[in-house]
Amino acid sequence: MSTTRPMLNQREAAAACGVSRSTIRRRREAGLLPGAVEDPERGWLIPVEALLGAGFTLNAPAPPDTTPVRPVDHAAGLEGGAVQELRAELDRLRHEHALELAEARHGQALAESEATHLRAQLDARAEHIGDLQRALQALMPAPVRAAIPQPWGWPVPPGSPGQPAPGDPGQPPMYGA
């Protein structure tokens, strides 16, 4: 059983090391790949040990392709009139989309404006209700005033102006007492 590693041609060596074929060729011509032999069928064969000895890493990723990429014209197979019809349809659809988007944004702005207006009205009405409750409380006689819940939720303290003193006979019981 042989323990020697295989020999690769220049193309295989370049692919295995992740370099170009010209890099392998230059290293071979400089004598940095000892044991390289020329085969009449496969071309130059380079031992894997020589590649490793020259500092190459096998199965390294290939470098990026430097050949320029030409853009593909997908419309080349279509007739000239069909391409123009498709472009016109695309422009029309883009215009419609822009109009729909503008309409949606306008609707959103109107809804936000209406919501702000309704919040302001709600705040004004809540303040008006509070004013009316305070006016109603001021107009009521003292014993009834204690039985009405205060808008802020606190009971009227005993001994306040207009309130009966605690334990006063003949007076209704105090709120919260």
GROMACS .gro file of C-alpha atoms in nm, residues 35-177:
model
  143
   35GLY     CA    1   0.904   1.695  -0.769
   36ALA     CA    2   0.684   1.844  -1.041
   37VAL     CA    3   0.701   1.634  -1.357
   38GLU     CA    4   0.554   1.681  -1.701
   39ASP     CA    5   0.310   1.411  -1.815
   40PRO     CA    6   0.229   1.387  -2.187
   41GLU     CA    7  -0.142   1.332  -2.115
   42ARG     CA    8  -0.216   1.544  -1.805
   43GLY     CA    9   0.043   1.818  -1.835
   44TRP     CA   10   0.252   1.920  -1.536
   45LEU     CA   11   0.189   1.705  -1.226
   46ILE     CA   12   0.270   1.848  -0.887
   47PRO     CA   13   0.299   1.640  -0.568
   48VAL     CA   14   0.065   1.744  -0.286
   49GLU     CA   15   0.366   1.746  -0.048
   50ALA     CA   16   0.531   2.011  -0.270
   51LEU     CA   17   0.218   2.228  -0.255
   52LEU     CA   18   0.207   2.200   0.125
   53GLY     CA   19   0.581   2.268   0.146
   54ALA     CA   20   0.537   2.585  -0.062
   55GLY     CA   21   0.288   2.716   0.196
   56PHE     CA   22  -0.034   2.643   0.014
   57THR     CA   23  -0.339   2.524   0.206
   58LEU     CA   24  -0.539   2.253   0.039
   59ASN     CA   25  -0.913   2.300  -0.003
   60ALA     CA   26  -0.882   2.675   0.056
   61PRO     CA   27  -1.167   2.886  -0.080
   62ALA     CA   28  -1.120   3.006  -0.434
   63PRO     CA   29  -1.046   3.375  -0.491
   64PRO     CA   30  -1.317   3.596  -0.636
   65ASP     CA   31  -1.363   3.578  -1.009
   66THR     CA   32  -1.197   3.876  -1.175
   67THR     CA   33  -1.352   3.835  -1.516
   68PRO     CA   34  -1.596   4.118  -1.588
   69VAL     CA   35  -1.960   4.023  -1.580
   70ARG     CA   36  -2.166   4.148  -1.871
   71PRO     CA   37  -2.523   4.247  -1.788
   72VAL     CA   38  -2.783   4.016  -1.932
   73ASP     CA   39  -3.046   4.181  -2.146
   74HIS     CA   40  -3.356   3.977  -2.068
   75ALA     CA   41  -3.559   4.184  -2.311
   76ALA     CA   42  -3.334   4.095  -2.605
   77GLY     CA   43  -3.554   3.799  -2.698
   78LEU     CA   44  -3.872   4.007  -2.705
   79GLU     CA   45  -3.988   4.214  -2.996
   80GLY     CA   46  -3.929   4.589  -2.967
   81GLY     CA   47  -4.299   4.673  -2.941
   82ALA     CA   48  -4.360   4.421  -2.663
   83VAL     CA   49  -4.074   4.564  -2.457
   84GLN     CA   50  -4.211   4.916  -2.490
   85GLU     CA   51  -4.561   4.797  -2.397
   86LEU     CA   52  -4.425   4.628  -2.085
   87ARG     CA   53  -4.226   4.936  -1.988
   88ALA     CA   54  -4.533   5.156  -2.036
   89GLU     CA   55  -4.740   4.919  -1.822
   90LEU     CA   56  -4.470   4.928  -1.552
   91ASP     CA   57  -4.466   5.309  -1.556
   92ARG     CA   58  -4.846   5.318  -1.531
   93LEU     CA   59  -4.847   5.079  -1.236
   94ARG     CA   60  -4.576   5.280  -1.060
   95HIS     CA   61  -4.780   5.598  -1.108
   96GLU     CA   62  -5.096   5.431  -0.972
   97HIS     CA   63  -4.904   5.300  -0.673
   98ALA     CA   64  -4.766   5.648  -0.600
   99LEU     CA   65  -5.118   5.795  -0.613
  100GLU     CA   66  -5.258   5.526  -0.381
  101LEU     CA   67  -4.971   5.579  -0.139
  102ALA     CA   68  -5.027   5.957  -0.135
  103GLU     CA   69  -5.401   5.901  -0.075
  104ALA     CA   70  -5.330   5.665   0.214
  105ARG     CA   71  -5.090   5.912   0.374
  106HIS     CA   72  -5.346   6.191   0.339
  107GLY     CA   73  -5.612   5.970   0.502
  108GLN     CA   74  -5.375   5.893   0.787
  109ALA     CA   75  -5.306   6.264   0.842
  110LEU     CA   76  -5.682   6.337   0.849
  111ALA     CA   77  -5.745   6.059   1.099
  112GLU     CA   78  -5.467   6.182   1.328
  113SER     CA   79  -5.605   6.537   1.309
  114GLU     CA   80  -5.956   6.416   1.394
  115ALA     CA   81  -5.823   6.211   1.688
  116THR     CA   82  -5.641   6.517   1.826
  117HIS     CA   83  -5.956   6.727   1.792
  118LEU     CA   84  -6.170   6.463   1.969
  119ARG     CA   85  -5.919   6.435   2.255
  120ALA     CA   86  -5.930   6.813   2.303
  121GLN     CA   87  -6.312   6.807   2.310
  122LEU     CA   88  -6.310   6.521   2.561
  123ASP     CA   89  -6.070   6.711   2.789
  124ALA     CA   90  -6.284   7.027   2.768
  125ARG     CA   91  -6.603   6.837   2.851
  126ALA     CA   92  -6.438   6.660   3.144
  127GLU     CA   93  -6.330   6.998   3.282
  128HIS     CA   94  -6.682   7.137   3.231
  129ILE     CA   95  -6.834   6.840   3.418
  130GLY     CA   96  -6.596   6.902   3.708
  131ASP     CA   97  -6.698   7.270   3.716
  132LEU     CA   98  -7.068   7.174   3.719
  133GLN     CA   99  -7.014   6.926   4.003
  134ARG     CA  100  -6.836   7.189   4.212
  135ALA     CA  101  -7.112   7.444   4.143
  136LEU     CA  102  -7.382   7.191   4.237
  137GLN     CA  103  -7.202   7.108   4.558
  138ALA     CA  104  -7.173   7.477   4.648
  139LEU     CA  105  -7.548   7.526   4.599
  140MET     CA  106  -7.659   7.234   4.818
  141PRO     CA  107  -7.730   7.266   5.194
  142ALA     CA  108  -7.459   7.145   5.429
  143PRO     CA  109  -7.606   6.803   5.535
  144VAL     CA  110  -7.668   6.697   5.175
  145ARG     CA  111  -7.325   6.815   5.067
  146ALA     CA  112  -7.156   6.555   5.290
  147ALA     CA  113  -7.350   6.269   5.131
  148ILE     CA  114  -7.249   6.359   4.772
  149PRO     CA  115  -6.927   6.191   4.664
  150GLN     CA  116  -6.660   6.442   4.580
  151PRO     CA  117  -6.529   6.437   4.222
  152TRP     CA  118  -6.177   6.377   4.348
  153GLY     CA  119  -6.292   6.087   4.569
  154TRP     CA  120  -6.203   6.232   4.912
  155PRO     CA  121  -6.461   6.272   5.191
  156VAL     CA  122  -6.519   6.621   5.327
  157PRO     CA  123  -6.334   6.638   5.661
  158PRO     CA  124  -6.549   6.685   5.974
  159GLY     CA  125  -6.559   7.039   6.105
  160SER     CA  126  -6.515   7.194   5.760
  161PRO     CA  127  -6.722   7.505   5.696
  162GLY     CA  128  -7.079   7.399   5.633
  163GLN     CA  129  -7.023   7.051   5.782
  164PRO     CA  130  -7.181   6.928   6.107
  165ALA     CA  131  -6.954   6.865   6.400
  166PRO     CA  132  -6.886   6.497   6.483
  167GLY     CA  133  -7.146   6.346   6.714
  168ASP     CA  134  -7.391   6.636   6.667
  169PRO     CA  135  -7.736   6.492   6.754
  170GLY     CA  136  -8.002   6.527   6.490
  171GLN     CA  137  -7.753   6.541   6.205
  172PRO     CA  138  -7.723   6.262   5.948
  173PRO     CA  139  -7.412   6.043   5.980
  174MET     CA  140  -7.097   6.176   5.823
  175TYR     CA  141  -6.981   6.052   5.484
  176GLY     CA  142  -6.730   5.775   5.530
  177ALA     CA  143  -6.782   5.761   5.907
   0.00000   0.00000   0.00000
